[in-house]
PDB file of C-alpha atoms in Angstrom:
ATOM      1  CA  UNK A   1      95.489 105.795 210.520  1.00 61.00           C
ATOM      2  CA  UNK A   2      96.535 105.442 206.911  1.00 72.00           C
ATOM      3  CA  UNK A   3      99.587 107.200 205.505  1.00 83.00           C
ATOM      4  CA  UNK A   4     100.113 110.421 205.205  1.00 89.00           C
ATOM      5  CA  UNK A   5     100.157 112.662 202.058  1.00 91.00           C
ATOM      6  CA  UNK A   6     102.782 114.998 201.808  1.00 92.00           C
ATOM      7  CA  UNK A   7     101.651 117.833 202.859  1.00 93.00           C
ATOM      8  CA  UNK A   8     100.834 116.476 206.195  1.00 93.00           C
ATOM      9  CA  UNK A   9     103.930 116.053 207.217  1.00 93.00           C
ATOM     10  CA  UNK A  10     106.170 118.834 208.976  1.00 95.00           C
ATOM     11  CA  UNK A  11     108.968 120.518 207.818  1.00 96.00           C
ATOM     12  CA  UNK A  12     111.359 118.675 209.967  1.00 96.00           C
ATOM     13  CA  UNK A  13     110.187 115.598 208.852  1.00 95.00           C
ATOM     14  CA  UNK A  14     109.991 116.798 205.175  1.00 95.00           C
ATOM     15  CA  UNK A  15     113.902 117.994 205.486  1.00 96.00           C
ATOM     16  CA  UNK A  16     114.484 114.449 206.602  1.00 96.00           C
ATOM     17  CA  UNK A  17     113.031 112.388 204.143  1.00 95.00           C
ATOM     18  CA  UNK A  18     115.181 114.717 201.386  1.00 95.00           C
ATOM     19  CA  UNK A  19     118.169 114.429 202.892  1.00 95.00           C
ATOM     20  CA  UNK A  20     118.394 118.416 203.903  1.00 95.00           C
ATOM     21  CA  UNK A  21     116.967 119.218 200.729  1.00 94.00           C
ATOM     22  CA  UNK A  22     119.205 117.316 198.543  1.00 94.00           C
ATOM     23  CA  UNK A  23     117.057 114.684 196.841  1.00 93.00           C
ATOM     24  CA  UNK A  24     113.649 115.901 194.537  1.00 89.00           C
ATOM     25  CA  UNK A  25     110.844 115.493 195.814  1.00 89.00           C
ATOM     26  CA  UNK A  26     107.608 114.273 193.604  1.00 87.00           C
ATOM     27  CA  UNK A  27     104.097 112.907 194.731  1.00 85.00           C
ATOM     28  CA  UNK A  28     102.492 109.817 193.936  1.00 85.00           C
ATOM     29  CA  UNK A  29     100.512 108.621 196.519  1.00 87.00           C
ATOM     30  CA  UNK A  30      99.401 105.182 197.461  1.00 84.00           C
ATOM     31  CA  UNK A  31      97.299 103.664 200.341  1.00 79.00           C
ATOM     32  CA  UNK A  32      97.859  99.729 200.531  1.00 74.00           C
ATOM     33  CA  UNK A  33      98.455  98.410 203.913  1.00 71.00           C
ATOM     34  CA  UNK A  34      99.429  95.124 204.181  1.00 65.00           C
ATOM     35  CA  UNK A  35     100.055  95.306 208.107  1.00 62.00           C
ATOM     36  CA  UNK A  36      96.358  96.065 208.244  1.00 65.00           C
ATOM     37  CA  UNK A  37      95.840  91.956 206.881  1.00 71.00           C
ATOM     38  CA  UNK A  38      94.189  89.850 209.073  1.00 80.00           C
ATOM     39  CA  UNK A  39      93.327  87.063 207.252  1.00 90.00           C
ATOM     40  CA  UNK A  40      96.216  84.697 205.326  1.00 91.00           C
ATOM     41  CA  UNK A  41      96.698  84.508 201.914  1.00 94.00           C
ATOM     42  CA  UNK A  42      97.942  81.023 201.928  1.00 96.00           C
ATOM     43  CA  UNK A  43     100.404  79.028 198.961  1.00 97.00           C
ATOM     44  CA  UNK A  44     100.385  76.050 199.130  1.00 98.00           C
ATOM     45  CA  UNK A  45     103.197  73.338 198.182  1.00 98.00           C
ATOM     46  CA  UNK A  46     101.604  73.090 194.897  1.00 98.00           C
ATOM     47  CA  UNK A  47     101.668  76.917 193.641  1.00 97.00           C
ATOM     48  CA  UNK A  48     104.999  77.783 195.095  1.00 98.00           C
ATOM     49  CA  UNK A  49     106.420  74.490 192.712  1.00 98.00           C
ATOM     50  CA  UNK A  50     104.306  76.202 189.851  1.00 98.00           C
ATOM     51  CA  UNK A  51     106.915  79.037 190.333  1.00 97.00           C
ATOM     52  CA  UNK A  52     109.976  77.107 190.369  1.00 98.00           C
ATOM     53  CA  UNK A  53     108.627  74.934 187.764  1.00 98.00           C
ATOM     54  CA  UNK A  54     108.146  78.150 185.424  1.00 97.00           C
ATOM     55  CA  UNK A  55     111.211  79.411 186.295  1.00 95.00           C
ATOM     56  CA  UNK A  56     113.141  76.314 185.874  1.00 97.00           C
ATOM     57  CA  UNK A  57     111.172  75.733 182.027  1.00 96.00           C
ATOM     58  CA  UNK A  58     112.326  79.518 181.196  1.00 94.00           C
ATOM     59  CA  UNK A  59     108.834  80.874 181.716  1.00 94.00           C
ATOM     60  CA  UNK A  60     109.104  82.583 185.183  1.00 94.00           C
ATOM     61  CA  UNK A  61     106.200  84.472 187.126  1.00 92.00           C
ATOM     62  CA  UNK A  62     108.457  87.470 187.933  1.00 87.00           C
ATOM     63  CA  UNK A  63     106.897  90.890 188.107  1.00 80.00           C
ATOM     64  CA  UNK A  64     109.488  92.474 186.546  1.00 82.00           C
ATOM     65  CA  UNK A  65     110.713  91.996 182.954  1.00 79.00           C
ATOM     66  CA  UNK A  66     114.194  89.799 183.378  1.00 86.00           C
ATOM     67  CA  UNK A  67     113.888  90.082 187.120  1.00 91.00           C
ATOM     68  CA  UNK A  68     114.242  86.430 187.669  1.00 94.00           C
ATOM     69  CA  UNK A  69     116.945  86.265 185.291  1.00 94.00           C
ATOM     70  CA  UNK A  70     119.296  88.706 187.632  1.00 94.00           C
ATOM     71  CA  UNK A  71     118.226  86.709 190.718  1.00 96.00           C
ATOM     72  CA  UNK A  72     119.294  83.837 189.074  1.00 97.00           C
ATOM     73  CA  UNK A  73     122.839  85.504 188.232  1.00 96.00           C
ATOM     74  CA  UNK A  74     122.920  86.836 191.807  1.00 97.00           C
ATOM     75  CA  UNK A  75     122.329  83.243 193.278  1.00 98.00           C
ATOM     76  CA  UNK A  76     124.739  81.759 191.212  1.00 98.00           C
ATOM     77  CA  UNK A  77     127.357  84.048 192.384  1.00 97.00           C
ATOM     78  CA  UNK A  78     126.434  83.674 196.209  1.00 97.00           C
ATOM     79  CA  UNK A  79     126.013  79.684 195.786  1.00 98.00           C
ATOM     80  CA  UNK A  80     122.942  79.653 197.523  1.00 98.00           C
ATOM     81  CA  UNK A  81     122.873  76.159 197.812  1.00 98.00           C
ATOM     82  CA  UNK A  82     122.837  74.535 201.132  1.00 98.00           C
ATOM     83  CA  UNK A  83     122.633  78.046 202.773  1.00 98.00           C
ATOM     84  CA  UNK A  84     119.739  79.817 204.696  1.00 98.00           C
ATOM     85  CA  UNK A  85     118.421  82.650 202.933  1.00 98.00           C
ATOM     86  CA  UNK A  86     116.550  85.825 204.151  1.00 98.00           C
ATOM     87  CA  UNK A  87     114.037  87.487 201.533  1.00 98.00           C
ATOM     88  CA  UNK A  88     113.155  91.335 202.682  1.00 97.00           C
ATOM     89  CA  UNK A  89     109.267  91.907 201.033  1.00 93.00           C
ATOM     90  CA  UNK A  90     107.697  89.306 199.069  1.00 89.00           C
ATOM     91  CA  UNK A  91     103.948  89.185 198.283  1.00 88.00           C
ATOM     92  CA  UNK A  92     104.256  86.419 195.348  1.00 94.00           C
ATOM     93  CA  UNK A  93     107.248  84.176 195.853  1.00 96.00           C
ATOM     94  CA  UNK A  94     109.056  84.760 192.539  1.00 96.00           C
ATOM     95  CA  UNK A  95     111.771  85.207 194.412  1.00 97.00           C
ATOM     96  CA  UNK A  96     112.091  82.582 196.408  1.00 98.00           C
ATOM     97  CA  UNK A  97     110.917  79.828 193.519  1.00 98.00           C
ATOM     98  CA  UNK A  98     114.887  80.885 191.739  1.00 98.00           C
ATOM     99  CA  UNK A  99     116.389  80.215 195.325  1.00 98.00           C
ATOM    100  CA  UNK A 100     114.226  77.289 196.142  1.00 98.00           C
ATOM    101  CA  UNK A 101     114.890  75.969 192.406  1.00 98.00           C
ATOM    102  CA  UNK A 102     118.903  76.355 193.335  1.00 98.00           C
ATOM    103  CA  UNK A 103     118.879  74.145 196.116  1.00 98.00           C
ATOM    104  CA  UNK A 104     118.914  76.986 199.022  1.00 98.00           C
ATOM    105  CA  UNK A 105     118.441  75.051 202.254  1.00 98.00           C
ATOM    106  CA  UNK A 106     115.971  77.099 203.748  1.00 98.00           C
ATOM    107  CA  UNK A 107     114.150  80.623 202.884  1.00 98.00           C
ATOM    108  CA  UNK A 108     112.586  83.248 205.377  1.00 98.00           C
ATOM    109  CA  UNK A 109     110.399  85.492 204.052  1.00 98.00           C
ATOM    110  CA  UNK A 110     109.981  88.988 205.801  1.00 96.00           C
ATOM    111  CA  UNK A 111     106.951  90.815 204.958  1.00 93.00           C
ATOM    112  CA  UNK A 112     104.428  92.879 206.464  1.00 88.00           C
ATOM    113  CA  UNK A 113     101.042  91.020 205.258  1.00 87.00           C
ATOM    114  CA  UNK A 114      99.841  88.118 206.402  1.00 92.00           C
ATOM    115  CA  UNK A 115     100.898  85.009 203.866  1.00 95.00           C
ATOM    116  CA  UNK A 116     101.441  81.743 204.894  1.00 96.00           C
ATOM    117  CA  UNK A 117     103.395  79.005 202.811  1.00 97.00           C
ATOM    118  CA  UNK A 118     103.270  75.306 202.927  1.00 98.00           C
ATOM    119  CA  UNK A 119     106.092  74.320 200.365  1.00 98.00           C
ATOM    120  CA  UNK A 120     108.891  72.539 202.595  1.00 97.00           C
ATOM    121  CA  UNK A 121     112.199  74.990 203.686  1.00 97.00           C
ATOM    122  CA  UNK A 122     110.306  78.324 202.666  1.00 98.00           C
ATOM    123  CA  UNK A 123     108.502  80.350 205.303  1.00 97.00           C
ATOM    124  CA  UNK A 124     107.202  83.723 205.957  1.00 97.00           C
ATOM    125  CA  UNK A 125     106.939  85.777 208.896  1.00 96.00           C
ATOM    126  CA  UNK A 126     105.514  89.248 209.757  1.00 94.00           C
ATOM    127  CA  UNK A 127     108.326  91.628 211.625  1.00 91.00           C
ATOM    128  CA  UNK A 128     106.251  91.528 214.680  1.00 92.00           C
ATOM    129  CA  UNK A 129     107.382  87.011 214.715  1.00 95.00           C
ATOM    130  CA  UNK A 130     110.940  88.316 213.379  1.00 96.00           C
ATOM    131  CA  UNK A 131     111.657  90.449 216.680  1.00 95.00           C
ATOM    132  CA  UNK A 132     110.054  87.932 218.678  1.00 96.00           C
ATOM    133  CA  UNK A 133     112.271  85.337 216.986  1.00 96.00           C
ATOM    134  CA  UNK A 134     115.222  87.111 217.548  1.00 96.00           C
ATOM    135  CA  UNK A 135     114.733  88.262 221.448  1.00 96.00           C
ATOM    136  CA  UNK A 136     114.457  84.954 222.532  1.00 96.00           C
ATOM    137  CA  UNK A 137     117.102  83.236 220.183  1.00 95.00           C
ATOM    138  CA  UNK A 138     114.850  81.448 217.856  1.00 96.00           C
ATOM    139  CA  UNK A 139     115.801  83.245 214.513  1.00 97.00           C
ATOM    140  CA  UNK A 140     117.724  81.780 212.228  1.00 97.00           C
ATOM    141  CA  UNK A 141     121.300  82.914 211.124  1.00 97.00           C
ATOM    142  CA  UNK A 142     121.108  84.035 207.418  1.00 98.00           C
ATOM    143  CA  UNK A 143     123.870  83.339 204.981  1.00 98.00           C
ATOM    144  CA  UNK A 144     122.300  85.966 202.327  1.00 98.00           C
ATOM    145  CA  UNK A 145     119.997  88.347 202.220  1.00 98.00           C
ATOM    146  CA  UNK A 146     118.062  88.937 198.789  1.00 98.00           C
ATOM    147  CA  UNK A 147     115.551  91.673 198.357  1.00 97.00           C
ATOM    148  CA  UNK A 148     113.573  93.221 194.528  1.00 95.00           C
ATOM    149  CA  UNK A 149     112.156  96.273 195.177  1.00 92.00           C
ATOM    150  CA  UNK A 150     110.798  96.002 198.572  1.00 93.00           C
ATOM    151  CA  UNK A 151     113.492  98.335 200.603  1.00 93.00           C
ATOM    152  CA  UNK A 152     112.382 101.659 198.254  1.00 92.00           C
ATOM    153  CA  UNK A 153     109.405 101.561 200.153  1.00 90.00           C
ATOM    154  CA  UNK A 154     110.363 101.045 203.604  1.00 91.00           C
ATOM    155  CA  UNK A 155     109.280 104.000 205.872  1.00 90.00           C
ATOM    156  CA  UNK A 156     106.814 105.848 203.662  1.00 90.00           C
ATOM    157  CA  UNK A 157     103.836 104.626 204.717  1.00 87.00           C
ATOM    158  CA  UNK A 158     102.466 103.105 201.373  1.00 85.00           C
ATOM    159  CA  UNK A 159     101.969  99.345 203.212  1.00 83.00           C
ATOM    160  CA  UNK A 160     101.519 100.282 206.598  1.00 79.00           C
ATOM    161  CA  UNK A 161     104.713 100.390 207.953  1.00 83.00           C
ATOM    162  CA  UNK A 162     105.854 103.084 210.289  1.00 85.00           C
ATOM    163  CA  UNK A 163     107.025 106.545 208.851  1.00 89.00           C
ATOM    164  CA  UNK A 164     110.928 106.776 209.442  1.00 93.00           C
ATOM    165  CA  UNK A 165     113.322 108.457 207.169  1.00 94.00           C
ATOM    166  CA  UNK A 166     115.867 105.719 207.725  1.00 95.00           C
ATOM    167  CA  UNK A 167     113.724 103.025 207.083  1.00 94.00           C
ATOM    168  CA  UNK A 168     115.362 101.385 203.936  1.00 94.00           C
ATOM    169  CA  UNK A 169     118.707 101.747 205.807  1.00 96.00           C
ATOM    170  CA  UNK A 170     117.824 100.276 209.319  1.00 95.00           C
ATOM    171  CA  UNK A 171     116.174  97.349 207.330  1.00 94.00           C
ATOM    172  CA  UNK A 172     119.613  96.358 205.829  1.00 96.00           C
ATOM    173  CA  UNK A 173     121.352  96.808 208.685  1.00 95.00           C
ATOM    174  CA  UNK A 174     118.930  95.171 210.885  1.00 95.00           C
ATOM    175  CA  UNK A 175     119.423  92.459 208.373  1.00 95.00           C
ATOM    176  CA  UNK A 176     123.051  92.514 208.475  1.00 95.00           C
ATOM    177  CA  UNK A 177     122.754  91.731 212.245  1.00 95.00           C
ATOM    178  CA  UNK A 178     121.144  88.502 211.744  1.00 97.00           C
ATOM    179  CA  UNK A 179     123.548  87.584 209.289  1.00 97.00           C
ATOM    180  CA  UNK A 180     127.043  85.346 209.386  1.00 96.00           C
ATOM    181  CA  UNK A 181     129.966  86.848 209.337  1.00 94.00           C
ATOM    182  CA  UNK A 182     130.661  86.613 205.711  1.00 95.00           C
ATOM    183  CA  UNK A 183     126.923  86.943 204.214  1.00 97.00           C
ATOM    184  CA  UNK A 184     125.592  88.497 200.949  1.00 98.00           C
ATOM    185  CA  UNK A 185     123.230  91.202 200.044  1.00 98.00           C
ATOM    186  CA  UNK A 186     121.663  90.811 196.673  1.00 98.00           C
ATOM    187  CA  UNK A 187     119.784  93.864 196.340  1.00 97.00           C
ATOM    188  CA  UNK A 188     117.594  95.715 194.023  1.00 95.00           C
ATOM    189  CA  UNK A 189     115.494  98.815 194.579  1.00 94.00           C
ATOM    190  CA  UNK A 190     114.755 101.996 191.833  1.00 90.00           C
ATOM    191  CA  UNK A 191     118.528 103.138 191.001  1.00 87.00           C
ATOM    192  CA  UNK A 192     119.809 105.945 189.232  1.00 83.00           C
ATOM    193  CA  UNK A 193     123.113 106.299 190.675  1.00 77.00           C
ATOM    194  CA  UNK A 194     125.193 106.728 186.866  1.00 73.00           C
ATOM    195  CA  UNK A 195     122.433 108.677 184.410  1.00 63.00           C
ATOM    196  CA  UNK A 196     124.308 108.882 181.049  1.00 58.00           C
ATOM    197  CA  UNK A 197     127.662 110.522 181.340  1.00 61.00           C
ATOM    198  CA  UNK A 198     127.303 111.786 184.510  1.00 69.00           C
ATOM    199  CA  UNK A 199     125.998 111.491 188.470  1.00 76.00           C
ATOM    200  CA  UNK A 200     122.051 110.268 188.638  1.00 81.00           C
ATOM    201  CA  UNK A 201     119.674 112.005 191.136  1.00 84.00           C
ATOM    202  CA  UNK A 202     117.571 110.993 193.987  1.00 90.00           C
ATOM    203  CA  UNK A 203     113.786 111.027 193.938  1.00 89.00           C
ATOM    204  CA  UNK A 204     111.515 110.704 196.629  1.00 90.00           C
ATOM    205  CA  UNK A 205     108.365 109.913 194.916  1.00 89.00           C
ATOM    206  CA  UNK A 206     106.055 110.282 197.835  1.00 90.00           C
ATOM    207  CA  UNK A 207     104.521 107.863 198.938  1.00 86.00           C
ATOM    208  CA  UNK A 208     104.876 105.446 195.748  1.00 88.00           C
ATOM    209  CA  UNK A 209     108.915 104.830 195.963  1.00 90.00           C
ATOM    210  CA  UNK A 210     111.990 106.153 196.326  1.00 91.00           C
ATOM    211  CA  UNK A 211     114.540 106.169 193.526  1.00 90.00           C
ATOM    212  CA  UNK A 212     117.911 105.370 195.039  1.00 91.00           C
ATOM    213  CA  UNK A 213     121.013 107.777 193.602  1.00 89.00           C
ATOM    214  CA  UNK A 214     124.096 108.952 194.400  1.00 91.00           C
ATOM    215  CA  UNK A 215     123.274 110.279 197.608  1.00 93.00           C
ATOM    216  CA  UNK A 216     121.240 108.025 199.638  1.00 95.00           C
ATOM    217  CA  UNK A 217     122.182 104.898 197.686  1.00 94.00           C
ATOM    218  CA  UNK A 218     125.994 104.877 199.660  1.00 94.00           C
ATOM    219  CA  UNK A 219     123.690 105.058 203.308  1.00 95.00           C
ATOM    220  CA  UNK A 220     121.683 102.295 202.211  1.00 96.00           C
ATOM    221  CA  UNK A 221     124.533  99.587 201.699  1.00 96.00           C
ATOM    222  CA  UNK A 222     126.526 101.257 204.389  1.00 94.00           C
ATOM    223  CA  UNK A 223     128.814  98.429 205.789  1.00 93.00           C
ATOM    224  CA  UNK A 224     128.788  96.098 202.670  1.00 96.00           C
ATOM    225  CA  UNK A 225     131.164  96.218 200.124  1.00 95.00           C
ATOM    226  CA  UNK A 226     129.967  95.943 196.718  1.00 95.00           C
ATOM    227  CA  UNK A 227     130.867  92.829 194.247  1.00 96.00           C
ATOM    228  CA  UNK A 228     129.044  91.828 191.512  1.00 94.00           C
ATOM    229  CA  UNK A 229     128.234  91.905 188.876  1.00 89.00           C
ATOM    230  CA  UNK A 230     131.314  93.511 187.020  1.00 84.00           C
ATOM    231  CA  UNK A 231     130.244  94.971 183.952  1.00 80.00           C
ATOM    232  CA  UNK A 232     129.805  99.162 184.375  1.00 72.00           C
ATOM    233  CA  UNK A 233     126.541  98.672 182.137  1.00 68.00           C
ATOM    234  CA  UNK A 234     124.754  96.099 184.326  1.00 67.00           C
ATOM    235  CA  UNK A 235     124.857  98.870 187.042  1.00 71.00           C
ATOM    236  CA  UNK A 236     124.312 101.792 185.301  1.00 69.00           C
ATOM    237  CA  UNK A 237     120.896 103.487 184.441  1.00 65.00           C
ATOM    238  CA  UNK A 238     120.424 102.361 180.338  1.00 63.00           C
ATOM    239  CA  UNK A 239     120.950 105.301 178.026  1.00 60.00           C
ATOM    240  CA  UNK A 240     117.330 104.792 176.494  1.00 56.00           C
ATOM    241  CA  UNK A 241     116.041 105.406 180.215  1.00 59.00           C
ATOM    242  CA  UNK A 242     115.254 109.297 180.592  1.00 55.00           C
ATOM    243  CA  UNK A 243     114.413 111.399 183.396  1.00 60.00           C
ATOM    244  CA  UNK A 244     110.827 112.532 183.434  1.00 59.00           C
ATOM    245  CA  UNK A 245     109.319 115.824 183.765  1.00 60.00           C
ATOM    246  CA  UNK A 246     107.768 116.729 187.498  1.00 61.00           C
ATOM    247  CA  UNK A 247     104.608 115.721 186.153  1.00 53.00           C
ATOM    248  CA  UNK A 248     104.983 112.317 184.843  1.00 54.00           C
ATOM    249  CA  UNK A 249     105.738 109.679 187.464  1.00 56.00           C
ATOM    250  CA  UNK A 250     109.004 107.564 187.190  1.00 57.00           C
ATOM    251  CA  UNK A 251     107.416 104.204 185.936  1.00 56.00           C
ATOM    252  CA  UNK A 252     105.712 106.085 183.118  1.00 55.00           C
ATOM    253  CA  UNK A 253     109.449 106.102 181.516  1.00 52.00           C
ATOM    254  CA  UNK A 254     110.698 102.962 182.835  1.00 55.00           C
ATOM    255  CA  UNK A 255     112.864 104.836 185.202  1.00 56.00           C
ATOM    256  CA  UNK A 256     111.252 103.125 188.173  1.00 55.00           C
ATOM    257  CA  UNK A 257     111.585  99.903 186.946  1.00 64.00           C
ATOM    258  CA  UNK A 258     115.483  99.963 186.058  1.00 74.00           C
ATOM    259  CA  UNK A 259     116.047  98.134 189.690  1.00 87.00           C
ATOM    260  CA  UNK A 260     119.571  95.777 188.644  1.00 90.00           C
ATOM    261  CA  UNK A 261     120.550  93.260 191.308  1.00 94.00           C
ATOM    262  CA  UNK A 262     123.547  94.123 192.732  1.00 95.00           C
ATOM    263  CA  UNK A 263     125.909  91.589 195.516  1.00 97.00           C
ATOM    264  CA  UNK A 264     127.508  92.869 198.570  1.00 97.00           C
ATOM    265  CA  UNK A 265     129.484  91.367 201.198  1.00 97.00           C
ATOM    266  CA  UNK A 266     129.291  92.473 204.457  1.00 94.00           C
ATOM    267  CA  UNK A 267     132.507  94.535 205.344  1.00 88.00           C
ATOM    268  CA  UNK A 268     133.710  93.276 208.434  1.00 74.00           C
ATOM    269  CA  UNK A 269     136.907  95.745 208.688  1.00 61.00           C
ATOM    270  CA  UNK A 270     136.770  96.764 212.317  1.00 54.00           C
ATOM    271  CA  UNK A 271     134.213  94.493 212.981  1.00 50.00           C
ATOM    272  CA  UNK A 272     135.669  90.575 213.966  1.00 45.00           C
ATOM    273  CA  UNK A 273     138.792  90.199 215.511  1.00 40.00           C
TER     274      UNK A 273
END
């Protein structure tokens, strides 16, 4: 079965995925799922150190404009090197060619499709291998966790994944229970938390994304405490960046892409003796 439209769904579910009715609710529907993959789409050791290369020579194969600029900043705050790093969603490794290019140790890759890599200290596995991995005691420990606009689309249906209201949040905390004691979270999803001089607002732009505001951002990160970066304006939504009307989807005005990385620490108050 594919995803479902909107409609489809019931009430109960519908009051779930808006929060009791206190997000907005907008369609855009998609149909791409990756779970469905069954052959590999492999990289080899030679494309992944295209990326890095790029990235290194100030040329980077992000998808997003400046993307791997704030991964970079991100990194360099967690110190990446020497640690063992868990990427949530990844279908081209930009990602992972800034933390491979900054000496991480090694990189896990979740994501649902099937992609294989061959560069040394970079792998990916599908969540099926990840659960296996971590029942028997063969998953690694992460020191960070990094993720670009992957979690926005967790539990809507767009890739294949199961419907689940919670889906972004049980991803991070799933996450955080693989993690050390004192990991990072360098996230990024659709945010609109500040808008101008006031609060943002929520969307639910079914089943495209989910724009992340003031109140289901605070349940996504719940148990990290956020860090970096400092400065009030590389958090906030940009001034130039303007809600659309119902009819126009979020991307159309850039909304959708304002995604800034922003560092957590796991808050272990309560948690470790």
């Amino acid at each position: 079965l594919g995803p479902q439209q909107w409609p489809e769904l019931s009430h109960d579910m519908q009051k779930l995925f808006t929060y009791q009715g206190r997000t907005e609710m907008r369609e855009w529907f998609f149909s791409e799922n990756q779970a469905a993959m069954t052959e590999p789409e492999v990289f080899t050791e030679e494309a992944i150190q295209q990326y890095i290369d790029s990235w290194l020579a100030g040329t980077p194969k992000d998808t997003y404009a400046n993307a791997s600029s704030l991964i970079g900043k991100a990194a360099d705050y967690v110190n990446v090197a020497g640690k063992t790093i868990l990427v949530i969603g990844s279908m081209t490794p930009w990602v992972e060619a800034v933390l491979l290019a900054k000496k991480a140790k090694k990189v896990v890759t979740l994501e649902y499709g099937y992609y294989i890599s061959e560069y040394p200290g970079h792998t990916f596995m599908r969540p099926s291998e990840f659960r296996y991995r971590f029942l028997n005691g063969t998953l690694d420990t992460f020191d960070a966790i990094f993720s670009y606009s992957s979690l926005e689309h967790s539990g809507i249906g767009r890739y294949g994944d199961t419907m689940n209201p919670w889906g972004g949040i049980m991803a991070v905390a799933e996450a955080g229970c693989v993690s050390t004691k004192d990991a990072h979270l360098a996230l990024a999803v659709p945010t609109m938390v500040n808008f101008g001089d006031g609060l943002g607002k929520d969307i639910n732009e079914w089943n495209a994304h989910t724009v992340y505001g003031p109140v289901m951002y605070p349940f996504l990160v719940t148990n990290w405490k956020f860090v970096f970066p400092h400065r009030a304006e590389d958090r906030n939504t940009p001034k130039d960046v303007y809600l659309p009307p119902n009819q126009q989807s979020t991307f159309q005005v850039n909304l959708g892409s304002w995604q800034p990385v922003l560092v957590f620490k796991k808050n272990n108050v309560g948690l470790w003796g």
